[in-house]
Short mmCIF file of C-alpha atoms in Angstrom, two decimals:
data_model
loop_
_atom_site.label_atom_id
_atom_site.label_comp_id
_atom_site.label_asym_id
_atom_site.label_seq_id
_atom_site.Cartn_x
_atom_site.Cartn_y
_atom_site.Cartn_z
CA MET M 405 -6.23 -8.33 -18.79
CA LYS M 406 -9.11 -10.62 -17.99
CA LYS M 407 -7.72 -13.66 -16.23
CA LYS M 408 -8.43 -17.33 -16.74
CA PHE M 409 -8.70 -19.05 -13.38
CA LEU M 410 -9.46 -22.45 -14.83
CA SER M 411 -7.22 -24.27 -17.26
CA ALA M 412 -7.20 -22.32 -20.51
CA ILE M 413 -6.28 -23.56 -23.97
CA LEU M 414 -5.23 -21.00 -26.52
CA CYS M 415 -4.22 -22.27 -29.95
CA ALA M 416 -2.84 -20.42 -32.94
CA ALA M 417 -1.53 -21.59 -36.29
CA MET M 418 2.11 -20.58 -36.26
CA GLY M 419 5.33 -21.19 -38.14
CA VAL M 420 8.99 -21.36 -37.30
CA THR M 421 11.05 -18.21 -37.52
CA MET M 422 14.83 -18.25 -37.80
CA LEU M 423 16.90 -15.63 -36.02
CA ALA M 424 19.89 -13.90 -37.54
CA GLY M 425 23.33 -14.88 -36.28
CA CYS M 426 22.10 -17.31 -33.62
CA GLY M 427 23.94 -20.50 -34.33
CA SER M 428 23.91 -22.10 -30.89
CA SER M 429 27.12 -22.66 -28.96
CA GLY M 430 27.74 -24.57 -25.77
CA GLY M 431 27.10 -28.05 -27.13
CA ASN M 432 23.33 -27.90 -27.62
CA GLY M 433 23.45 -27.21 -31.32
CA GLY M 434 20.65 -25.73 -33.39
CA ASP M 435 20.77 -23.63 -36.57
CA SER M 436 18.88 -20.35 -36.36
CA SER M 437 20.69 -18.45 -39.08
CA GLN M 438 17.82 -16.89 -40.99
CA SER M 439 16.41 -13.41 -40.45
CA ALA M 440 13.90 -12.90 -37.66
CA SER M 441 11.55 -11.27 -40.15
CA ALA M 442 11.70 -14.15 -42.63
CA LYS M 443 8.86 -16.65 -42.66
CA SER M 444 9.54 -20.37 -42.79
CA ASP M 445 7.64 -23.31 -44.24
CA ASP M 446 8.63 -25.51 -41.30
CA SER M 447 5.78 -26.87 -39.24
CA GLY M 448 5.27 -28.39 -35.82
CA GLU M 449 3.10 -28.33 -32.73
CA ILE M 450 4.42 -26.86 -29.48
CA TYR M 451 2.72 -27.74 -26.20
CA MET M 452 3.17 -24.97 -23.63
CA PHE M 453 1.93 -25.93 -20.12
CA ILE M 454 2.69 -23.35 -17.47
CA SER M 455 1.35 -21.85 -14.26
CA GLN M 456 0.57 -18.12 -13.93
CA PRO M 457 -2.94 -17.79 -15.42
CA GLU M 458 -2.72 -14.07 -14.65
CA TYR M 459 -0.73 -13.75 -17.90
CA ALA M 460 -3.09 -15.81 -20.07
CA ASP M 461 -4.33 -12.89 -22.14
CA ALA M 462 -0.87 -11.35 -22.48
CA ILE M 463 0.61 -14.63 -23.68
CA GLY M 464 -2.31 -15.00 -26.06
CA GLU M 465 -1.34 -11.66 -27.58
CA LEU M 466 2.29 -12.79 -27.74
CA ILE M 467 1.25 -15.92 -29.64
CA ASP M 468 -0.88 -13.89 -32.04
CA GLU M 469 2.03 -11.56 -32.78
CA TYR M 470 4.44 -14.44 -33.33
CA LYS M 471 2.01 -15.95 -35.83
CA LYS M 472 2.76 -13.01 -38.13
CA VAL M 473 6.38 -14.14 -38.53
CA ALA M 474 5.86 -17.88 -38.00
CA PRO M 475 2.49 -18.97 -39.37
CA ASN M 476 2.97 -22.73 -39.66
CA VAL M 477 3.52 -23.92 -36.10
CA THR M 478 0.64 -24.56 -33.72
CA ILE M 479 1.18 -23.49 -30.12
CA ASN M 480 -1.16 -25.24 -27.71
CA TYR M 481 -1.09 -23.09 -24.58
CA GLU M 482 -2.50 -24.39 -21.30
CA THR M 483 -2.36 -22.70 -17.92
CA THR M 484 -3.51 -23.49 -14.39
CA GLN M 485 -2.45 -22.48 -10.88
CA ASN M 486 -3.36 -24.26 -7.65
CA ASP M 487 -2.61 -27.82 -8.71
CA TYR M 488 0.15 -27.06 -11.20
CA PRO M 489 3.11 -28.87 -9.52
CA THR M 490 1.06 -32.05 -9.12
CA LEU M 491 -0.22 -31.96 -12.69
CA LEU M 492 3.23 -31.26 -14.13
CA LYS M 493 4.85 -34.14 -12.26
CA ALA M 494 2.09 -36.46 -13.44
CA LYS M 495 2.88 -35.48 -17.02
CA LEU M 496 6.61 -35.99 -16.50
CA ASN M 497 6.06 -39.40 -14.89
CA SER M 498 3.86 -40.51 -17.78
CA GLY M 499 6.42 -39.42 -20.37
CA GLU M 500 4.24 -36.55 -21.63
CA THR M 501 6.69 -33.74 -20.90
CA PRO M 502 5.42 -30.43 -22.34
CA ASP M 503 7.72 -28.63 -24.79
CA ILE M 504 7.61 -25.58 -22.48
CA PHE M 505 6.80 -25.94 -18.77
CA SER M 506 7.30 -23.79 -15.69
CA SER M 507 8.62 -23.93 -12.15
CA THR M 508 9.93 -21.64 -9.46
CA SER M 509 13.44 -20.45 -10.29
CA GLY M 510 16.40 -21.02 -7.99
CA LYS M 511 16.32 -24.36 -6.20
CA GLU M 512 13.53 -25.67 -8.37
CA ILE M 513 15.89 -25.49 -11.36
CA ASP M 514 17.66 -28.61 -10.13
CA THR M 515 14.35 -30.41 -9.55
CA TYR M 516 13.67 -30.29 -13.30
CA LYS M 517 17.24 -30.15 -14.60
CA GLU M 518 17.15 -33.65 -16.08
CA TYR M 519 14.21 -32.64 -18.27
CA SER M 520 15.46 -29.17 -19.21
CA TYR M 521 17.42 -27.96 -22.21
CA ASP M 522 20.50 -25.89 -21.39
CA LEU M 523 19.93 -22.57 -23.14
CA THR M 524 23.56 -21.49 -22.81
CA GLY M 525 24.65 -19.87 -26.06
CA GLN M 526 21.14 -19.11 -27.30
CA PRO M 527 20.54 -15.51 -28.47
CA LEU M 528 18.09 -14.93 -25.61
CA THR M 529 20.96 -15.09 -23.12
CA GLU M 530 22.39 -11.94 -24.71
CA THR M 531 19.37 -9.86 -23.67
CA MET M 532 18.56 -11.62 -20.38
CA LEU M 533 19.46 -9.55 -17.32
CA ASP M 534 22.36 -10.91 -15.29
CA SER M 535 20.18 -11.01 -12.16
CA VAL M 536 17.65 -13.17 -13.99
CA ALA M 537 20.32 -15.41 -15.50
CA ALA M 538 21.66 -16.12 -12.01
CA THR M 539 18.32 -17.60 -10.93
CA MET M 540 18.24 -19.82 -14.03
CA GLN M 541 21.54 -21.54 -13.24
CA SER M 542 21.79 -24.90 -11.52
CA PRO M 543 22.18 -24.13 -7.79
CA SER M 544 24.17 -27.33 -7.33
CA ASP M 545 27.00 -26.32 -9.65
CA GLY M 546 26.32 -22.70 -10.65
CA ASN M 547 26.33 -23.57 -14.34
CA GLY M 548 23.98 -23.50 -17.29
CA CYS M 549 20.86 -21.57 -18.19
CA TYR M 550 17.87 -23.83 -17.72
CA GLY M 551 15.05 -21.39 -18.17
CA VAL M 552 13.70 -18.03 -19.21
CA ALA M 553 11.40 -15.76 -17.22
CA ILE M 554 8.07 -14.22 -18.09
CA LYS M 555 8.96 -11.45 -15.69
CA GLY M 556 11.09 -9.91 -13.10
CA ASN M 557 8.94 -9.04 -10.13
CA TYR M 558 8.18 -6.92 -7.11
CA PHE M 559 6.50 -8.44 -4.05
CA GLY M 560 4.88 -6.40 -1.31
CA ILE M 561 1.59 -4.86 -0.20
CA VAL M 562 -0.52 -3.09 -2.81
CA TYR M 563 -2.71 -0.39 -1.30
CA ASN M 564 -5.25 2.28 -2.18
CA LYS M 565 -3.75 5.73 -1.55
CA ASP M 566 -7.13 7.46 -1.66
CA ILE M 567 -8.54 5.25 1.10
CA PHE M 568 -5.44 5.87 3.20
CA GLU M 569 -5.83 9.63 2.73
CA GLU M 570 -9.54 9.52 3.59
CA CYS M 571 -8.67 7.66 6.79
CA GLY M 572 -6.05 10.25 7.76
CA ILE M 573 -3.10 7.94 7.13
CA THR M 574 -0.24 10.05 5.82
CA GLU M 575 2.39 7.35 5.33
CA PHE M 576 2.50 3.61 4.83
CA PRO M 577 2.89 1.66 8.13
CA SER M 578 6.44 0.34 8.23
CA THR M 579 6.32 -1.35 11.65
CA VAL M 580 4.18 -4.10 13.17
CA SER M 581 2.52 -1.76 15.69
CA ALA M 582 1.87 0.91 13.06
CA MET M 583 0.08 -1.61 10.84
CA LYS M 584 -2.28 -2.53 13.68
CA ASP M 585 -3.13 1.15 14.16
CA VAL M 586 -3.74 1.61 10.44
CA CYS M 587 -6.10 -1.38 10.34
CA GLU M 588 -8.16 0.12 13.15
CA LYS M 589 -8.40 3.48 11.37
CA ILE M 590 -9.41 1.93 8.05
CA SER M 591 -11.99 -0.32 9.68
CA ALA M 592 -13.45 2.60 11.60
CA LYS M 593 -14.12 4.36 8.28
CA GLY M 594 -16.11 1.40 7.00
CA TYR M 595 -13.50 -0.09 4.69
CA GLN M 596 -12.07 -3.60 4.80
CA PRO M 597 -8.35 -3.20 5.59
CA PHE M 598 -7.18 -6.38 3.81
CA THR M 599 -8.13 -8.75 1.05
CA THR M 600 -6.06 -11.89 1.41
CA GLY M 601 -6.56 -14.61 -1.21
CA PHE M 602 -5.90 -17.40 1.30
CA ASN M 603 -7.72 -19.87 -0.93
CA GLU M 604 -4.44 -20.00 -2.92
CA TRP M 605 -1.55 -21.92 -1.36
CA TRP M 606 1.06 -19.73 -3.09
CA VAL M 607 -0.18 -16.54 -1.43
CA PHE M 608 1.29 -17.72 1.88
CA LYS M 609 4.83 -18.12 0.49
CA HIS M 610 4.75 -14.56 -0.84
CA ILE M 611 3.98 -13.22 2.65
CA TRP M 612 6.19 -15.65 4.60
CA GLN M 613 9.35 -14.72 2.68
CA HIS M 614 9.30 -11.16 4.04
CA PHE M 615 9.33 -12.40 7.63
CA LEU M 616 11.87 -15.09 6.77
CA ASP M 617 14.27 -12.43 5.46
CA ALA M 618 13.89 -10.45 8.68
CA ALA M 619 14.47 -13.55 10.81
CA ALA M 620 17.66 -14.35 8.92
CA LYS M 621 18.96 -10.80 9.13
CA ASP M 622 18.31 -10.52 12.87
CA ALA M 623 20.04 -13.86 13.42
CA GLY M 624 23.09 -12.75 11.45
CA LEU M 625 22.46 -15.32 8.71
CA SER M 626 21.80 -15.19 5.00
CA THR M 627 18.28 -16.24 4.08
CA SER M 628 19.61 -19.27 2.19
CA ASP M 629 21.61 -20.38 5.25
CA LEU M 630 18.58 -20.08 7.51
CA ILE M 631 16.49 -22.14 5.10
CA ALA M 632 19.25 -24.75 4.98
CA LYS M 633 19.03 -25.03 8.77
CA PHE M 634 15.31 -25.75 8.54
CA GLU M 635 15.92 -28.31 5.81
CA LYS M 636 18.42 -30.13 8.01
CA GLY M 637 16.10 -30.06 11.00
CA GLU M 638 18.48 -27.78 12.88
CA ALA M 639 16.03 -24.90 13.41
CA LYS M 640 12.58 -24.40 14.85
CA VAL M 641 10.09 -21.69 13.98
CA SER M 642 9.91 -20.77 17.66
CA ASP M 643 13.64 -19.94 17.60
CA TYR M 644 12.84 -16.84 15.53
CA PRO M 645 10.34 -14.30 16.93
CA GLU M 646 9.98 -12.73 13.48
CA LEU M 647 8.39 -16.01 12.38
CA TYR M 648 6.78 -17.44 15.51
CA ASN M 649 5.34 -14.14 16.75
CA ASN M 650 5.30 -11.53 14.00
CA TYR M 651 4.34 -13.71 11.03
CA PHE M 652 1.53 -15.52 12.82
CA ASP M 653 0.34 -12.27 14.39
CA PHE M 654 0.18 -10.74 10.93
CA ILE M 655 -1.80 -13.68 9.53
CA ASP M 656 -4.20 -13.40 12.48
CA LEU M 657 -4.49 -9.65 11.84
CA ALA M 658 -5.23 -10.31 8.17
CA VAL M 659 -8.01 -12.72 9.10
CA LYS M 660 -9.49 -10.30 11.65
CA TYR M 661 -9.50 -7.37 9.23
CA GLY M 662 -9.84 -9.27 5.96
CA ASP M 663 -12.27 -11.19 3.82
CA GLU M 664 -15.41 -12.61 5.40
CA LYS M 665 -14.47 -16.09 4.14
CA PRO M 666 -10.68 -15.97 3.78
CA LEU M 667 -10.28 -19.59 2.70
CA GLU M 668 -12.77 -19.06 -0.11
CA THR M 669 -11.18 -15.90 -1.51
CA ALA M 670 -8.78 -16.42 -4.43
CA LEU M 671 -6.91 -14.02 -6.70
CA ASP M 672 -10.01 -12.91 -8.58
CA GLY M 673 -11.74 -12.13 -5.30
CA GLU M 674 -8.79 -10.03 -4.17
CA GLU M 675 -8.76 -8.04 -7.38
CA SER M 676 -12.50 -7.46 -7.17
CA ALA M 677 -12.35 -6.30 -3.53
CA PHE M 678 -9.47 -3.95 -4.26
CA GLY M 679 -10.64 -2.72 -7.65
CA THR M 680 -14.10 -1.83 -6.39
CA GLY M 681 -12.72 0.07 -3.39
CA LYS M 682 -13.99 -2.38 -0.80
CA ALA M 683 -10.55 -3.29 0.54
CA ALA M 684 -7.63 -0.97 1.20
CA MET M 685 -4.74 -3.42 0.94
CA VAL M 686 -3.98 -6.56 -1.10
CA LEU M 687 -1.84 -9.32 0.43
CA GLY M 688 0.28 -11.99 -1.24
CA GLN M 689 0.36 -10.29 -4.62
CA GLY M 690 2.56 -7.90 -6.56
CA ALA M 691 3.02 -6.09 -9.83
CA TRP M 692 1.08 -8.67 -11.83
CA ILE M 693 -2.35 -7.57 -10.50
CA GLU M 694 -2.27 -3.92 -11.51
CA ALA M 695 -3.63 -4.23 -15.04
CA ASP M 696 -6.66 -6.22 -13.91
CA CYS M 697 -7.40 -3.88 -11.02
CA LEU M 698 -7.24 -0.89 -13.36
CA SER M 699 -9.64 -2.64 -15.73
CA ILE M 700 -12.15 -2.56 -12.85
CA ASN M 701 -11.39 1.06 -11.94
CA PRO M 702 -9.02 3.04 -14.21
CA ASP M 703 -8.83 5.79 -11.59
CA LEU M 704 -7.41 3.63 -8.80
CA ASN M 705 -4.70 5.53 -6.94
CA ILE M 706 -2.33 2.62 -6.35
CA GLY M 707 0.44 2.53 -3.75
CA PHE M 708 3.04 -0.13 -3.11
CA ASN M 709 5.38 -0.96 -0.24
CA GLY M 710 6.95 -3.83 1.70
CA TYR M 711 5.56 -5.73 4.66
CA PRO M 712 6.07 -4.37 8.18
CA VAL M 713 7.85 -7.36 9.74
CA THR M 714 9.35 -5.95 12.94
CA GLU M 715 9.51 -2.66 14.86
CA ASP M 716 12.52 -1.71 12.71
CA ALA M 717 11.08 0.40 9.90
CA SER M 718 14.15 -0.20 7.70
CA GLN M 719 13.14 -3.86 7.40
CA CYS M 720 9.89 -2.93 5.67
CA GLN M 721 11.24 -3.65 2.20
CA ALA M 722 9.77 -4.76 -1.07
CA ILE M 723 11.24 -7.92 -2.58
CA SER M 724 12.46 -8.04 -6.16
CA GLY M 725 13.71 -10.76 -8.46
CA SER M 726 12.67 -13.30 -11.05
CA ASP M 727 10.77 -16.05 -9.26
CA GLN M 728 9.55 -18.16 -12.18
CA ALA M 729 11.33 -20.09 -14.90
CA LEU M 730 10.02 -21.45 -18.18
CA HIS M 731 11.88 -24.63 -19.11
CA VAL M 732 12.35 -26.17 -22.55
CA ASN M 733 11.98 -29.94 -22.77
CA LYS M 734 15.42 -31.15 -23.86
CA ASP M 735 13.84 -34.14 -25.65
CA SER M 736 11.16 -32.13 -27.42
CA LYS M 737 10.24 -33.32 -30.90
CA VAL M 738 9.91 -29.66 -31.88
CA LEU M 739 13.01 -28.43 -30.10
CA GLN M 740 14.18 -26.02 -32.81
CA GLN M 741 10.71 -24.55 -33.25
CA THR M 742 10.49 -24.03 -29.48
CA LEU M 743 13.90 -22.39 -29.33
CA ASP M 744 13.02 -20.11 -32.22
CA PHE M 745 9.88 -18.96 -30.43
CA LEU M 746 11.70 -18.17 -27.16
CA ASN M 747 14.60 -16.48 -28.95
CA TRP M 748 12.15 -14.28 -30.87
CA TRP M 749 10.37 -13.46 -27.59
CA TYR M 750 13.57 -12.31 -25.89
CA THR M 751 15.29 -10.59 -28.82
CA SER M 752 12.68 -9.06 -31.15
CA ASP M 753 11.51 -5.49 -30.67
CA TYR M 754 7.97 -6.65 -30.02
CA GLY M 755 9.04 -9.41 -27.66
CA LYS M 756 11.16 -7.09 -25.51
CA SER M 757 8.45 -4.42 -25.38
CA TRP M 758 5.78 -7.06 -24.54
CA PHE M 759 6.95 -7.26 -20.93
CA THR M 760 6.13 -3.62 -20.14
CA ASP M 761 3.54 -2.74 -22.79
CA VAL M 762 1.36 -5.86 -22.74
CA ALA M 763 2.07 -7.94 -19.63
CA GLY M 764 2.84 -4.94 -17.41
CA VAL M 765 5.67 -6.66 -15.58
CA VAL M 766 9.25 -5.91 -14.60
CA PRO M 767 11.14 -6.89 -17.76
CA PRO M 768 13.65 -9.73 -17.37
CA VAL M 769 15.56 -8.38 -20.36
CA GLU M 770 17.61 -5.25 -20.93
CA SER M 771 15.13 -2.48 -21.67
CA THR M 772 15.01 1.30 -21.75
CA THR M 773 11.21 1.39 -21.84
CA GLU M 774 9.69 3.07 -18.80
CA SER M 775 6.82 1.15 -17.27
CA LYS M 776 3.39 2.78 -17.14
CA TYR M 777 2.46 0.77 -14.04
CA GLU M 778 2.61 2.33 -10.58
CA ILE M 779 3.68 -0.81 -8.72
CA ILE M 780 6.73 -1.18 -10.92
CA LYS M 781 7.59 2.53 -10.81
CA GLN M 782 7.19 2.65 -7.04
CA GLY M 783 9.09 -0.63 -6.68
CA ASP M 784 11.97 0.88 -8.64
CA GLU M 785 11.98 3.90 -6.36
CA LEU M 786 11.79 1.80 -3.19
CA SER M 787 14.71 -0.31 -4.34
CA LYS M 788 16.79 2.85 -4.77
CA THR M 789 15.85 4.46 -1.45
CA ASN M 790 15.43 1.49 0.89
CA GLY M 791 16.92 -1.46 -0.94
CA THR M 792 15.06 -4.72 -1.48
CA ALA M 793 14.92 -7.90 0.58
CA ASP M 794 16.02 -11.33 -0.62
CA LEU M 795 13.81 -13.38 -2.95
CA ALA M 796 13.51 -16.16 -0.38
CA ILE M 797 11.01 -18.27 -2.31
CA CYS M 798 13.76 -19.24 -4.75
CA TYR M 799 15.60 -21.21 -2.06
CA SER M 800 12.78 -23.75 -1.70
CA THR M 801 10.89 -26.01 -4.09
CA ASP M 802 7.32 -25.72 -5.30
CA SER M 803 6.53 -28.98 -3.51
CA TRP M 804 7.59 -27.42 -0.21
CA HIS M 805 5.72 -24.18 -0.91
CA GLN M 806 2.52 -26.02 -1.71
CA SER M 807 2.79 -28.08 1.46
CA PHE M 808 3.49 -24.91 3.48
CA GLY M 809 0.44 -23.17 2.04
CA GLU M 810 -1.79 -26.13 2.80
CA ILE M 811 -0.45 -26.27 6.37
CA MET M 812 -1.29 -22.59 6.80
CA GLN M 813 -4.77 -23.16 5.40
CA GLY M 814 -5.22 -25.77 8.11
CA TYR M 815 -4.19 -23.18 10.69
CA LEU M 816 -6.77 -20.73 9.36
CA ALA M 817 -9.43 -23.44 9.37
CA GLY M 818 -8.70 -24.08 13.04
CA THR M 819 -7.67 -27.70 12.57
CA THR M 820 -4.24 -27.00 14.10
CA ASP M 821 -3.05 -24.45 16.64
CA LYS M 822 0.12 -22.39 16.18
CA ASP M 823 2.50 -24.86 17.81
CA ALA M 824 1.12 -27.81 15.87
CA THR M 825 1.31 -25.75 12.69
CA CYS M 826 4.95 -24.88 13.37
CA ALA M 827 5.75 -28.54 14.02
CA GLN M 828 4.22 -29.48 10.66
CA ILE M 829 6.18 -26.74 8.90
CA GLU M 830 9.43 -28.00 10.41
CA SER M 831 8.81 -31.67 9.67
CA GLN M 832 7.66 -31.07 6.10
CA TRP M 833 10.56 -28.73 5.32
CA LYS M 834 12.98 -31.44 6.35
CA ALA M 835 11.03 -34.22 4.64
CA ILE M 836 10.52 -32.46 1.31
CA ASP M 837 13.51 -30.19 0.67
CA GLY M 838 15.88 -31.66 3.24
CA ALA M 839 15.68 -35.02 1.49
CA GLN M 840 17.02 -33.58 -1.76
#
């Protein structure tokens, strides 16, 4: 898929489809009794404003396919990344709530709960995986279903197996010291060990969560309990060597062995460096980049693993889970049309196969289709053999994550040293998420 890194508008003339046997229960109402294959004369205009531009082409294909069964509804699709939380909140504050909008799942569900339609009882909940449904509930009361997911996910380090082999590296480095040795070997062969994408604030949260999981485990805490301590101002980064030492050492290592201008390299730059064979490892990304990298080089020999976070190799784990939620505006003027579209997406044969066949992601629905993508296949195997770490990003809000990423960008720019950076992390965690 070719990505859109600026805001993209994709429009298609579409109509409402009605799904068999899906009269809504749970108090939200809605009649969807007609066959999924039947076309309707209903009309309307759905505004879909979400993050994740990496799926722009795949969603465009989804919209085109839906037009075949629902030709009379227009879907205005807009996507952006870096400034998404700010832009979304501006829309909400001005009363221009999109019909479909996105956020991080988990804690962020409650941030947008007052705007979100409870999907409990909709047909899509019958195919949604239980693990995904859990991240769509309100964390405050454990009830409801306030979103759907474009994907499940795997987070970790994507690497080039052929470069590793050429450099005499026979296995992925699962400890902090082993990673340093590997970087030296790769660099000595003339390759760039890392491409980092540090221009994007969200890349930092994807890396940080691996070290956060290790810090919690070594402290005998759950990751959610450790985060709660930071939110209450009861913890300091320096209390946890996995964060204060190992995380910052890793970021420093990534800068030393990474992109020439790390703060100017975004997702497209990472994919280019990896796809062309310039860089051996991609940081801050996951399964979603594989299709684009293969479009650059179909013969890429892709490997996938977790982050080495300590000297305990067992803690080098991939992270899995559904980290993003698509919400439905509960006051939408085209509520039924929007529900019909999402129900078709999650229940039709095409919609369910779209996740693996078009988007190339871990499906958030029950599926027997085997993925053709190496990151997903290797992630599945890693989860069986070594387990997976906690999806820590779901315990914090997008507002906190964006602030964290910007603080880390300041650290890379040299405007703050490590201790000042840690102090900012602590104060902002308490101020943003601790205030909720």
